[in-house]
Structure formats: C-alpha cells, structure tokens
Amino acid sequence: MQQIVSKSYPKRESKIIANNIKTQVPAELSHWLTLVAEQRDKQAFTALFEFFAPKIKRFGIKQLGSDAQANELVQETMTNVWRKSHLYNIDKGAATTWVYTVMRNASFDILRRIKAKNEQNLGDDIWPIDMAQDELQGEEDNFGDHLMEKQMLVYVNTLPEAQQAVVKGVYYQELSQEQLAQQLGVPIGTIKSRLRLALSKLKLQMGEDYHD
Amino acid sequence: MIKHHPTSSVLRHFVAGELPVSVAVIVASHVELCDECRAAVQLLTEQAAAQAFDDTVMGEALSGLQSDTPIEDDEFFKAFDFDAATVSDITGSDAANMIESITEQSALINSALAQTVNEIEISGTRIKLPRAIKSIALREWQGLGKLSRARLALEDQELRASLLHIDKGGSVPCHTHKGFEITLILRGSFEDEMGSYREGDFMWLDGDHTHQPVTKEGCVCLTVSSDAIHFTQGMSQLLNPIGRFIY
Ligand SMILES: [Zn+2]
C-alpha cells in the first residue's frame, strides 16, 4: 500500500491525484482470513499484514500516543488475527469489522496496562470476537442446558489432551475435521481416531452417571 | 421489553474503547441483553472499522472538507504525514521479522464454552452473569437488611462496580448521587418515582436525580458509581453512612 498524501498536499493538482489513487479495501480480505484460519496460510497472512499493519500503527499512535506502543499494538493485533482467525465468521460481517474489534480490544488492554498497571485482559470479554459462538449463546437461554453442558465439559476435561483438543475443536468451535488436522498438524485419520476414542469414553462416563 | 438504553453517544464511545473499564463492562452487559443496542453497536463498529481501515472513507472526508473549508497550510495534513514514515517502518525487515515470529505460533484451541458459563446463586435463584464480567472476581457478599452487595474486583480509579441484590419487598431509601450511578437490572424489577424498570433496563443517573427504588419481586443489578449515594429525607439521612456501603 502506498500513501498518497504528499507534503505539498493542499494544492489543486494533488487533490485530483489523491482522489484518483485513493486505496481500496481489497475484496480478498475475508478470503485471506479464511485461508489463515483453515490452512495456516502464511502468504495470505502476509497480505493481511501488509494491508492492516500501517493502519493499525496509525490507530495506535492516536490511541496510545507513542511509536513503541503503536508497534506493540500491531504485534498484538496481528498475533491475535493469526491465532484466533477461526473465530471469524465470514457470514456475520466484513473482515475489516472483525479486525477492528481485535485491534480495539488489544488497544483497550494495552491502555489499561499503561494507565492502571493492570495485566488482566478484558477486551475480548467486553467486545466478543467469537462471532460464531455469539449466535449459539443467543439461542440457548436455558439454565438446564448450561448446566448440562458444564457437566459435559467436566467430562471432556478428563480426556487426554490430544483428544480434548479434537472434541473441543469439533463441538465447541465447529471446526471441520480437515481444519483441525491442518491446525494441529496431524493427518486427518489421526483426528478421526482421536474423536472416536474420545466419544466412546464420554459415552461411558455419561452412562455411569445416569446409573448413579 | 427493554425501555431504558445507553445514549448513542455512550454507545459510540463504547465502540471506540474510550469508556472507563467499569462503564464499558456495564454497557457491554446491557448490549448482551438488548437486541436494539446490539444492532446499533454492530453498525457503529462497522463505521469505526471503515474509518480505521478504508482510505476511501478518509479520501472522501478529505475532499469534502477541501471544497468547503479553506485550508491555511499543511497544518491539517500533518496528522497524515507520519504515515509515510510509518509505512516504510513497518514494511521493512521489521515487518518480515514480525510476520515470521507470529506465524511460528499455533492457533488457539481452547474451549469457547467453558468461558461462557458463569452463574451465581443469590438467595436460592441461579442467575447467569453477563459475559463481560466473567473474568472479574467478585468480592465477598455483604448484607444489610434486604440489601446485599458484592463488589467486582476491578480497579478503575474512583469508579466502583458491584452486584447489588435487593430482596423481595426491599427498598433503598430516597437518595441522590454525588457523582453518577449506572444501574443495569440483571434479574427482577424495581420502581421509583420516575417509573418502573425491568430486566435489561440501563439507567444512568447523576446528582440531578433523587429517587427511592422499591422492589416487590426483588432484583439483582449491576451498578457502577462514581461516588457515595446521599440520602435526602428525614430519618433516612441517618443512613448516610450506609451510602458509603452501597457505593
Ligand atoms: Zn439497549
């Protein structure tokens, strides 16, 4: 991305130039984000980085007031984009809106760290970034369900770590088995067998509880 | 039906991340309960995102300004000048290093669900707490008659955030606020001189308001206040020391 505004800006000629060269938001943004989520695609991430980083830096300088902190904001925002891209739901909004949320949350937490000397991150609790999950939450306002799921989660948490990751990925984050294989860097067959094992253990545990 | 909402200016500051943390938390808790405000927040977020990321928005704003506003010199554009420097900064080897270090990390696989379940039990009823306070610890419940309060362990300078429970038939004596007091009803309802309030209602009161909330069915509220409340009438003035308590 090139910045257009030159020092001699407020002259008539440059006004025309500025209007002609103004940058567009690339239509591929959400596609790139999906590639990062599903395939850990470094090239797509680099493209996202090139588009967003300078703008995040500009936002950071405005909000946080220093070059170093603006760099920290770029680092933190783009790290969250990389690590949490599977929480972006293409059907629920533009990539720019999601990245803005990730950036504003990080900025809010960095500012709290500076001002209140508070290390606790609250941004993502206040402004949820898991768009897929929001929908779920709205639909089940039933305590019974919550308690049931809480109990279920207790069982899930007793599974070996590798099986937990698969169960949580498939059921709670709604990732496909292919996506999980890519994220965890294991063959799809391994995902399938871990899931089978985990489910049979869970059935056993839940069955036992019913007989108590 | 929720009747009382944050103003649109409050929502705009909320979206921009400019509110103090405890106010952001109580606004978020209302937004979670209120479809109307959730839609407004979504729209405002889209606008803020466009402003941050879409240069065409800025380009249009600039050309709009240019036609109507005489521009003295480069002053107005100084703000944009550092961009040129910033861009070269961030696309150099720094950027390559940053991209490298980020992409070495694995994705976060954690349970979304574990984080959304957050309930407490207050006098026999379970209530679901707003998502915005799920990571914030609650201090001990302290009771006084039909009132009990648990403060949120949230450092926010002079602002205090609490869960307040008023049991069936309870009331808070007539009082005014030295600073401001924001109340969000999480469960139940209460009435005061100005009207009745139910689940999801969000009230922002200041020193100009005097009221005496009464609850028939009991209620649980999330409150944020900037100073002690101040009791205004007769005998209840004797209660002013407990104004400290409620704050
Ligand atoms: Zn509302």
Short mmCIF file of C-alpha atoms and ligand atoms in Angstrom, two decimals:
data_model
loop_
_atom_site.label_atom_id
_atom_site.label_comp_id
_atom_site.label_asym_id
_atom_site.label_seq_id
_atom_site.Cartn_x
_atom_site.Cartn_y
_atom_site.Cartn_z
CA MET A 1 0.00 0.00 0.00
CA GLN A 2 1.28 3.42 -0.88
CA GLN A 3 0.42 6.55 1.00
CA ILE A 4 -0.70 9.32 -1.30
CA VAL A 5 -0.74 12.45 0.77
CA SER A 6 2.37 14.46 -0.02
CA LYS A 7 3.75 17.49 1.75
CA SER A 8 2.50 19.77 -0.96
CA TYR A 9 -0.98 18.39 -0.46
CA PRO A 10 -3.37 21.32 -0.41
CA LYS A 11 -2.77 22.28 -4.00
CA ARG A 12 -5.37 21.72 -6.62
CA GLU A 13 -3.42 19.25 -8.70
CA SER A 14 -2.68 16.99 -5.80
CA LYS A 15 -6.32 16.99 -4.81
CA ILE A 16 -7.15 15.41 -8.13
CA ILE A 17 -4.35 12.91 -7.77
CA ALA A 18 -5.47 11.98 -4.29
CA ASN A 19 -8.96 11.29 -5.48
CA ASN A 20 -7.72 9.06 -8.24
CA ILE A 21 -5.24 6.98 -6.31
CA LYS A 22 -7.19 6.50 -3.11
CA THR A 23 -6.69 2.94 -1.97
CA GLN A 24 -9.49 0.43 -1.97
CA VAL A 25 -10.20 -2.13 0.67
CA PRO A 26 -9.25 -5.34 -1.15
CA ALA A 27 -12.19 -7.66 -1.71
CA GLU A 28 -9.91 -10.58 -0.80
CA LEU A 29 -9.57 -9.65 2.88
CA SER A 30 -12.09 -12.16 4.19
CA HIS A 31 -10.80 -14.79 1.80
CA TRP A 32 -7.29 -14.30 3.19
CA LEU A 33 -8.62 -14.51 6.71
CA THR A 34 -10.34 -17.78 5.88
CA LEU A 35 -7.14 -19.15 4.33
CA VAL A 36 -5.29 -18.30 7.54
CA ALA A 37 -7.98 -19.95 9.66
CA GLU A 38 -8.26 -23.11 7.60
CA GLN A 39 -4.79 -23.63 6.19
CA ARG A 40 -2.46 -21.51 8.33
CA ASP A 41 -1.57 -19.85 5.03
CA LYS A 42 1.48 -17.62 5.53
CA GLN A 43 1.12 -15.83 2.23
CA ALA A 44 -2.44 -14.85 2.99
CA PHE A 45 -1.31 -13.68 6.41
CA THR A 46 1.45 -11.59 4.86
CA ALA A 47 -1.11 -9.97 2.59
CA LEU A 48 -3.32 -9.20 5.60
CA PHE A 49 -0.32 -7.85 7.45
CA GLU A 50 0.63 -5.54 4.58
CA PHE A 51 -2.88 -4.15 4.41
CA PHE A 52 -3.60 -3.78 8.11
CA ALA A 53 -0.27 -3.11 9.85
CA PRO A 54 0.25 0.50 8.71
CA LYS A 55 -3.35 1.35 9.59
CA ILE A 56 -3.13 -0.33 12.96
CA LYS A 57 0.02 1.61 13.61
CA ARG A 58 -1.74 4.86 12.76
CA PHE A 59 -4.62 3.95 15.08
CA GLY A 60 -2.13 3.00 17.78
CA ILE A 61 -0.32 6.31 17.63
CA LYS A 62 -3.63 8.11 18.01
CA GLN A 63 -4.89 5.97 20.89
CA LEU A 64 -1.69 5.11 22.74
CA GLY A 65 0.41 8.11 21.87
CA SER A 66 3.79 6.54 21.29
CA ASP A 67 5.62 4.83 18.50
CA ALA A 68 6.72 1.92 20.70
CA GLN A 69 3.20 1.28 21.95
CA ALA A 70 1.80 1.57 18.44
CA ASN A 71 4.26 -1.16 17.40
CA GLU A 72 3.14 -3.26 20.34
CA LEU A 73 -0.44 -2.84 19.15
CA VAL A 74 0.48 -4.01 15.65
CA GLN A 75 2.26 -7.03 17.08
CA GLU A 76 -0.56 -7.93 19.43
CA THR A 77 -3.39 -7.36 16.96
CA MET A 78 -1.75 -9.32 14.17
CA THR A 79 -0.82 -12.13 16.57
CA ASN A 80 -4.46 -12.40 17.59
CA VAL A 81 -5.54 -12.33 13.96
CA TRP A 82 -3.19 -15.26 13.32
CA ARG A 83 -4.11 -17.25 16.40
CA LYS A 84 -7.85 -16.59 16.54
CA SER A 85 -8.78 -16.37 12.88
CA HIS A 86 -11.00 -19.46 13.26
CA LEU A 87 -13.32 -17.32 15.41
CA TYR A 88 -14.07 -15.07 12.45
CA ASN A 89 -17.34 -15.91 10.74
CA ILE A 90 -17.48 -14.73 7.17
CA ASP A 91 -21.29 -14.78 7.15
CA LYS A 92 -21.54 -12.42 10.07
CA GLY A 93 -19.60 -9.44 8.83
CA ALA A 94 -16.73 -7.86 6.99
CA ALA A 95 -13.14 -8.82 7.75
CA THR A 96 -12.38 -5.16 8.47
CA THR A 97 -15.01 -5.08 11.22
CA TRP A 98 -13.60 -8.21 12.84
CA VAL A 99 -10.00 -7.00 12.67
CA TYR A 100 -11.13 -3.63 14.04
CA THR A 101 -12.64 -5.44 17.03
CA VAL A 102 -9.47 -7.43 17.59
CA MET A 103 -7.42 -4.22 17.34
CA ARG A 104 -9.68 -2.08 19.56
CA ASN A 105 -9.70 -4.84 22.21
CA ALA A 106 -5.92 -5.11 22.20
CA SER A 107 -5.61 -1.34 22.34
CA PHE A 108 -8.01 -1.17 25.28
CA ASP A 109 -5.99 -3.76 27.19
CA ILE A 110 -2.65 -2.13 26.40
CA LEU A 111 -4.02 1.20 27.60
CA ARG A 112 -5.18 -0.41 30.85
CA ARG A 113 -1.73 -1.92 31.30
CA ILE A 114 -0.17 1.51 30.91
CA LYS A 115 -2.68 3.53 32.92
CA ALA A 116 -3.98 1.19 35.57
CA LYS A 117 -0.94 -1.08 35.65
CA ASN A 118 -3.41 -3.88 35.28
CA GLU A 119 -2.34 -7.02 33.48
CA GLN A 120 -5.77 -8.56 33.20
CA ASN A 121 -7.10 -8.59 29.64
CA LEU A 122 -10.81 -7.79 29.49
CA GLY A 123 -11.18 -6.53 25.92
CA ASP A 124 -12.39 -9.82 24.46
CA ASP A 125 -14.93 -10.27 27.27
CA ILE A 126 -16.35 -6.80 26.73
CA TRP A 127 -16.34 -6.99 22.93
CA PRO A 128 -16.62 -10.67 21.90
CA ILE A 129 -14.56 -11.66 18.89
CA ASP A 130 -16.01 -15.14 18.52
CA MET A 131 -18.78 -14.35 16.13
CA ALA A 132 -19.66 -17.98 15.57
CA GLN A 133 -20.32 -18.54 19.22
CA ASP A 134 -22.45 -15.47 19.79
CA GLU A 135 -25.21 -16.98 17.75
CA LEU A 136 -25.13 -20.13 19.85
CA GLN A 137 -25.38 -18.13 23.05
CA GLY A 138 -28.46 -16.26 21.91
CA GLU A 139 -30.29 -19.46 21.13
CA GLU A 140 -29.86 -21.21 24.43
CA ASP A 141 -31.07 -19.15 27.28
CA ASN A 142 -31.85 -22.21 29.28
CA PHE A 143 -30.06 -22.93 32.50
CA GLY A 144 -30.65 -26.62 32.23
CA ASP A 145 -28.69 -26.60 29.04
CA HIS A 146 -25.89 -24.61 30.58
CA LEU A 147 -25.57 -26.95 33.50
CA MET A 148 -25.76 -29.96 31.23
CA GLU A 149 -23.01 -28.55 29.06
CA LYS A 150 -20.97 -27.60 32.06
CA GLN A 151 -21.18 -31.20 33.24
CA MET A 152 -20.28 -32.38 29.76
CA LEU A 153 -17.26 -30.10 29.82
CA VAL A 154 -16.15 -31.61 33.10
CA TYR A 155 -16.08 -34.98 31.33
CA VAL A 156 -14.30 -33.57 28.31
CA ASN A 157 -11.65 -32.08 30.55
CA THR A 158 -10.79 -35.53 31.90
CA LEU A 159 -9.79 -36.76 28.43
CA PRO A 160 -6.15 -36.89 27.36
CA GLU A 161 -5.08 -33.53 25.97
CA ALA A 162 -4.89 -34.60 22.35
CA GLN A 163 -8.46 -35.96 22.46
CA GLN A 164 -9.70 -32.85 24.26
CA ALA A 165 -8.37 -30.63 21.52
CA VAL A 166 -10.25 -32.62 18.90
CA VAL A 167 -13.55 -32.72 20.81
CA LYS A 168 -13.44 -29.03 21.66
CA GLY A 169 -12.45 -28.09 18.14
CA VAL A 170 -15.26 -30.08 16.53
CA TYR A 171 -18.07 -29.45 19.00
CA TYR A 172 -17.38 -26.13 20.60
CA GLN A 173 -15.63 -24.29 17.81
CA GLU A 174 -17.38 -26.05 14.96
CA LEU A 175 -14.20 -26.65 13.03
CA SER A 176 -14.26 -29.32 10.35
CA GLN A 177 -12.07 -32.36 10.85
CA GLU A 178 -9.99 -31.14 7.90
CA GLN A 179 -9.47 -27.73 9.53
CA LEU A 180 -8.45 -29.38 12.77
CA ALA A 181 -5.99 -31.67 11.03
CA GLN A 182 -4.39 -28.60 9.50
CA GLN A 183 -4.36 -26.58 12.69
CA LEU A 184 -2.93 -29.38 14.77
CA GLY A 185 -0.60 -30.51 12.02
CA VAL A 186 -1.67 -34.17 12.08
CA PRO A 187 -3.21 -36.41 9.38
CA ILE A 188 -6.99 -36.46 9.13
CA GLY A 189 -7.00 -40.18 10.05
CA THR A 190 -5.48 -39.29 13.41
CA ILE A 191 -8.23 -36.73 14.04
CA LYS A 192 -10.89 -39.31 13.22
CA SER A 193 -9.47 -41.96 15.52
CA ARG A 194 -8.92 -39.49 18.38
CA LEU A 195 -12.52 -38.36 18.04
CA ARG A 196 -13.81 -41.97 18.05
CA LEU A 197 -11.82 -42.79 21.16
CA ALA A 198 -12.91 -39.62 22.93
CA LEU A 199 -16.58 -40.15 22.15
CA SER A 200 -16.63 -43.72 23.39
CA LYS A 201 -15.02 -42.60 26.66
CA LEU A 202 -17.54 -39.81 27.05
CA LYS A 203 -20.46 -42.16 26.44
CA LEU A 204 -19.13 -44.48 29.09
CA GLN A 205 -18.79 -41.68 31.65
CA MET A 206 -22.20 -40.24 30.97
CA GLY A 207 -23.74 -43.69 31.14
CA GLU A 208 -22.17 -44.30 34.53
CA ASP A 209 -23.55 -41.07 35.85
CA TYR A 210 -27.05 -41.93 34.77
CA HIS A 211 -26.96 -45.16 36.78
CA ASP A 212 -25.79 -43.45 39.96
CA MET B 1 -39.32 -5.15 26.59
CA ILE B 2 -36.28 -3.04 27.49
CA LYS B 3 -37.17 0.65 27.72
CA HIS B 4 -34.01 2.30 29.04
CA HIS B 5 -30.84 2.27 26.99
CA PRO B 6 -27.44 3.97 26.91
CA THR B 7 -27.42 7.13 24.76
CA SER B 8 -25.98 6.87 21.28
CA SER B 9 -23.03 8.97 22.35
CA VAL B 10 -22.27 6.48 25.12
CA LEU B 11 -22.50 3.67 22.56
CA ARG B 12 -20.11 5.48 20.23
CA HIS B 13 -17.51 5.92 22.97
CA PHE B 14 -18.09 2.31 23.95
CA VAL B 15 -17.35 1.09 20.43
CA ALA B 16 -14.23 3.24 20.25
CA GLY B 17 -12.97 1.73 23.51
CA GLU B 18 -12.92 5.13 25.18
CA LEU B 19 -15.02 4.46 28.29
CA PRO B 20 -13.51 3.64 31.68
CA VAL B 21 -13.37 -0.12 32.10
CA SER B 22 -16.24 -0.45 34.59
CA VAL B 23 -18.53 1.66 32.41
CA ALA B 24 -17.52 -0.36 29.34
CA VAL B 25 -18.37 -3.52 31.30
CA ILE B 26 -21.87 -2.36 32.27
CA VAL B 27 -22.61 -1.08 28.76
CA ALA B 28 -21.43 -4.41 27.32
CA SER B 29 -23.70 -6.23 29.78
CA HIS B 30 -26.68 -4.23 28.56
CA VAL B 31 -25.74 -4.77 24.92
CA GLU B 32 -25.68 -8.50 25.60
CA LEU B 33 -29.32 -8.33 26.75
CA CYS B 34 -30.60 -5.77 24.24
CA ASP B 35 -31.12 -6.59 20.55
CA GLU B 36 -31.64 -2.95 19.70
CA CYS B 37 -28.35 -1.75 21.16
CA ARG B 38 -26.54 -4.78 19.78
CA ALA B 39 -27.61 -3.77 16.28
CA ALA B 40 -26.55 -0.18 16.95
CA VAL B 41 -23.15 -1.33 18.22
CA GLN B 42 -22.70 -3.51 15.16
CA LEU B 43 -23.39 -0.54 12.90
CA LEU B 44 -21.12 1.79 14.85
CA THR B 45 -18.37 -0.82 14.78
CA GLU B 46 -18.67 -1.11 11.01
CA GLN B 47 -18.38 2.68 10.77
CA ALA B 48 -15.37 2.80 13.08
CA ALA B 49 -13.74 -0.02 11.10
CA ALA B 50 -14.32 1.85 7.85
CA GLN B 51 -12.75 4.93 9.38
CA ALA B 52 -9.70 3.00 10.54
CA PHE B 53 -9.15 0.79 7.53
CA ASP B 54 -10.82 2.23 4.49
CA ASP B 55 -8.79 5.01 2.92
CA THR B 56 -11.62 5.81 0.56
CA VAL B 57 -13.63 6.93 3.55
CA MET B 58 -10.84 9.19 4.58
CA GLY B 59 -10.32 10.33 0.98
CA GLU B 60 -13.97 11.31 0.71
CA ALA B 61 -13.88 13.06 4.04
CA LEU B 62 -10.83 14.97 2.88
CA SER B 63 -12.26 16.06 -0.44
CA GLY B 64 -15.48 17.04 1.31
CA LEU B 65 -13.53 19.20 3.69
CA GLN B 66 -11.49 20.68 0.90
CA SER B 67 -14.41 22.03 -1.02
CA ASP B 68 -15.98 23.82 1.93
CA THR B 69 -13.10 24.60 4.21
CA PRO B 70 -10.30 26.95 3.33
CA ILE B 71 -7.10 25.25 4.30
CA GLU B 72 -4.39 27.54 5.61
CA ASP B 73 -1.36 25.43 5.01
CA ASP B 74 -0.06 21.94 5.65
CA GLU B 75 -1.30 22.07 9.25
CA PHE B 76 -4.39 19.97 8.64
CA PHE B 77 -2.48 17.22 6.90
CA LYS B 78 0.36 16.94 9.34
CA ALA B 79 -1.56 14.21 11.04
CA PHE B 80 -1.34 12.15 7.89
CA ASP B 81 2.29 12.86 7.20
CA PHE B 82 3.73 10.40 9.67
CA ASP B 83 2.02 7.74 7.63
CA ALA B 84 4.72 7.82 5.02
CA ALA B 85 7.34 7.17 7.67
CA THR B 86 5.17 4.56 9.36
CA VAL B 87 4.64 2.62 6.17
CA SER B 88 8.34 2.28 5.46
CA ASP B 89 8.93 1.39 9.09
CA ILE B 90 6.51 -1.42 9.15
CA THR B 91 7.12 -2.93 5.73
CA GLY B 92 10.87 -3.23 6.15
CA SER B 93 12.74 -6.11 7.75
CA ASP B 94 10.83 -5.32 10.97
CA ALA B 95 7.67 -6.43 9.25
CA ALA B 96 9.28 -9.59 7.90
CA ASN B 97 10.53 -10.43 11.39
CA MET B 98 7.19 -9.74 12.94
CA ILE B 99 5.37 -11.89 10.39
CA GLU B 100 7.90 -14.66 10.96
CA SER B 101 7.55 -14.62 14.74
CA ILE B 102 3.76 -14.52 14.60
CA THR B 103 3.32 -17.34 12.11
CA GLU B 104 5.53 -19.63 14.16
CA GLN B 105 2.77 -19.76 16.75
CA SER B 106 -0.01 -22.28 16.68
CA ALA B 107 -3.69 -21.47 16.69
CA LEU B 108 -5.54 -21.16 19.96
CA ILE B 109 -7.53 -24.26 20.66
CA ASN B 110 -9.42 -23.58 23.81
CA SER B 111 -12.92 -24.22 24.84
CA ALA B 112 -15.18 -21.37 23.98
CA LEU B 113 -17.83 -22.94 26.13
CA ALA B 114 -16.00 -23.04 29.41
CA GLN B 115 -15.76 -19.29 29.22
CA THR B 116 -19.41 -18.58 28.66
CA VAL B 117 -20.80 -20.45 31.62
CA ASN B 118 -20.86 -18.11 34.54
CA GLU B 119 -23.66 -18.27 37.02
CA ILE B 120 -24.13 -17.33 40.61
CA GLU B 121 -26.74 -18.22 43.14
CA ILE B 122 -28.43 -15.43 45.05
CA SER B 123 -30.98 -16.28 47.72
CA GLY B 124 -31.91 -19.54 46.09
CA THR B 125 -32.09 -18.45 42.45
CA ARG B 126 -29.42 -19.02 39.90
CA ILE B 127 -28.68 -16.13 37.66
CA LYS B 128 -26.47 -16.01 34.64
CA LEU B 129 -23.87 -13.29 34.80
CA PRO B 130 -23.04 -11.12 31.79
CA ARG B 131 -20.21 -12.36 29.70
CA ALA B 132 -18.39 -9.07 30.18
CA ILE B 133 -17.76 -9.85 33.85
CA LYS B 134 -16.87 -13.49 33.50
CA SER B 135 -13.16 -12.97 34.21
CA ILE B 136 -13.69 -10.46 37.00
CA ALA B 137 -13.64 -11.82 40.53
CA LEU B 138 -16.44 -10.99 42.95
CA ARG B 139 -15.53 -9.92 46.46
CA GLU B 140 -17.47 -11.23 49.45
CA TRP B 141 -21.18 -10.57 49.62
CA GLN B 142 -22.01 -8.13 52.37
CA GLY B 143 -25.53 -7.77 53.62
CA LEU B 144 -27.55 -5.11 55.32
CA GLY B 145 -31.23 -5.92 55.79
CA LYS B 146 -32.72 -6.71 52.42
CA LEU B 147 -29.72 -5.24 50.64
CA SER B 148 -26.60 -7.13 49.81
CA ARG B 149 -23.75 -6.24 47.63
CA ALA B 150 -20.67 -7.89 46.14
CA ARG B 151 -18.08 -5.60 44.71
CA LEU B 152 -16.34 -6.52 41.47
CA ALA B 153 -12.59 -6.81 41.85
CA LEU B 154 -11.95 -4.23 39.18
CA GLU B 155 -9.51 -1.41 39.58
CA ASP B 156 -10.92 1.65 37.92
CA GLN B 157 -9.74 4.69 39.85
CA GLU B 158 -12.69 6.25 41.70
CA LEU B 159 -15.30 4.13 39.94
CA ARG B 160 -16.82 1.16 41.76
CA ALA B 161 -18.70 -1.68 40.16
CA SER B 162 -20.89 -4.03 42.20
CA LEU B 163 -23.59 -6.62 42.04
CA LEU B 164 -26.47 -5.42 44.17
CA HIS B 165 -29.23 -7.67 45.37
CA ILE B 166 -32.42 -6.29 46.88
CA ASP B 167 -34.67 -8.94 48.32
CA LYS B 168 -38.45 -9.08 47.83
CA GLY B 169 -40.15 -6.02 49.28
CA GLY B 170 -36.88 -4.25 49.86
CA SER B 171 -36.05 -0.68 49.06
CA VAL B 172 -33.19 1.75 49.01
CA PRO B 173 -34.15 4.90 50.97
CA CYS B 174 -34.63 8.10 49.00
CA HIS B 175 -31.25 9.26 47.80
CA THR B 176 -29.38 11.35 45.31
CA HIS B 177 -25.97 10.79 43.78
CA LYS B 178 -22.94 12.94 44.27
CA GLY B 179 -21.36 11.63 41.14
CA PHE B 180 -23.18 9.34 38.76
CA GLU B 181 -24.74 5.95 39.21
CA ILE B 182 -25.37 3.49 36.42
CA THR B 183 -27.71 0.58 37.07
CA LEU B 184 -28.45 -2.40 34.89
CA ILE B 185 -31.15 -4.82 36.03
CA LEU B 186 -29.99 -8.38 35.50
CA ARG B 187 -32.97 -10.04 37.14
CA GLY B 188 -36.29 -8.86 38.58
CA SER B 189 -37.60 -5.31 38.59
CA PHE B 190 -37.96 -2.19 40.72
CA GLU B 191 -39.95 1.02 40.74
CA ASP B 192 -39.13 4.56 41.73
CA GLU B 193 -40.74 7.99 41.38
CA MET B 194 -39.79 8.13 37.71
CA GLY B 195 -41.17 4.82 36.63
CA SER B 196 -40.66 1.08 36.69
CA TYR B 197 -37.68 -0.82 35.44
CA ARG B 198 -37.21 -4.39 34.46
CA GLU B 199 -34.61 -6.85 33.24
CA GLY B 200 -32.17 -5.30 30.79
CA ASP B 201 -33.03 -1.70 31.62
CA PHE B 202 -29.99 0.57 31.81
CA MET B 203 -30.23 3.79 33.86
CA TRP B 204 -27.61 6.50 34.10
CA LEU B 205 -28.41 8.88 36.96
CA ASP B 206 -26.50 11.82 38.35
CA GLY B 207 -26.79 14.46 41.05
CA ASP B 208 -29.90 15.90 39.43
CA HIS B 209 -31.88 12.79 40.21
CA THR B 210 -33.38 11.90 43.54
CA HIS B 211 -35.13 8.59 43.83
CA GLN B 212 -36.27 5.83 46.11
CA PRO B 213 -36.23 2.48 44.37
CA VAL B 214 -38.59 -0.17 45.74
CA THR B 215 -38.79 -3.73 44.57
CA LYS B 216 -41.77 -6.05 45.02
CA GLU B 217 -40.33 -9.19 43.48
CA GLY B 218 -36.68 -8.49 44.32
CA CYS B 219 -33.91 -7.70 41.90
CA VAL B 220 -30.28 -8.22 41.06
CA CYS B 221 -28.48 -5.28 39.48
CA LEU B 222 -25.07 -4.49 38.19
CA THR B 223 -24.13 -0.98 39.28
CA VAL B 224 -21.30 1.42 38.60
CA SER B 225 -20.99 4.55 40.66
CA SER B 226 -18.50 7.32 40.93
CA ASP B 227 -19.28 8.41 44.48
CA ALA B 228 -21.36 7.54 47.51
CA ILE B 229 -25.08 7.97 47.25
CA HIS B 230 -26.57 10.58 49.53
CA PHE B 231 -29.82 10.15 51.42
CA THR B 232 -32.05 13.17 51.33
CA GLN B 233 -35.04 12.75 53.61
CA GLY B 234 -35.74 12.92 57.33
CA MET B 235 -34.84 9.79 59.17
CA SER B 236 -33.10 8.23 56.24
CA GLN B 237 -30.44 10.92 56.40
CA LEU B 238 -29.27 8.97 59.41
CA LEU B 239 -28.47 6.27 56.94
CA ASN B 240 -25.92 8.29 55.07
CA PRO B 241 -23.10 6.19 56.45
CA ILE B 242 -24.57 3.27 54.55
CA GLY B 243 -24.45 5.35 51.40
CA ARG B 244 -20.76 4.54 51.57
CA PHE B 245 -21.68 0.93 51.80
CA ILE B 246 -23.86 0.94 48.73
CA TYR B 247 -21.24 2.81 46.73
ZN ZN C 1 -30.48 -1.10 24.68
#
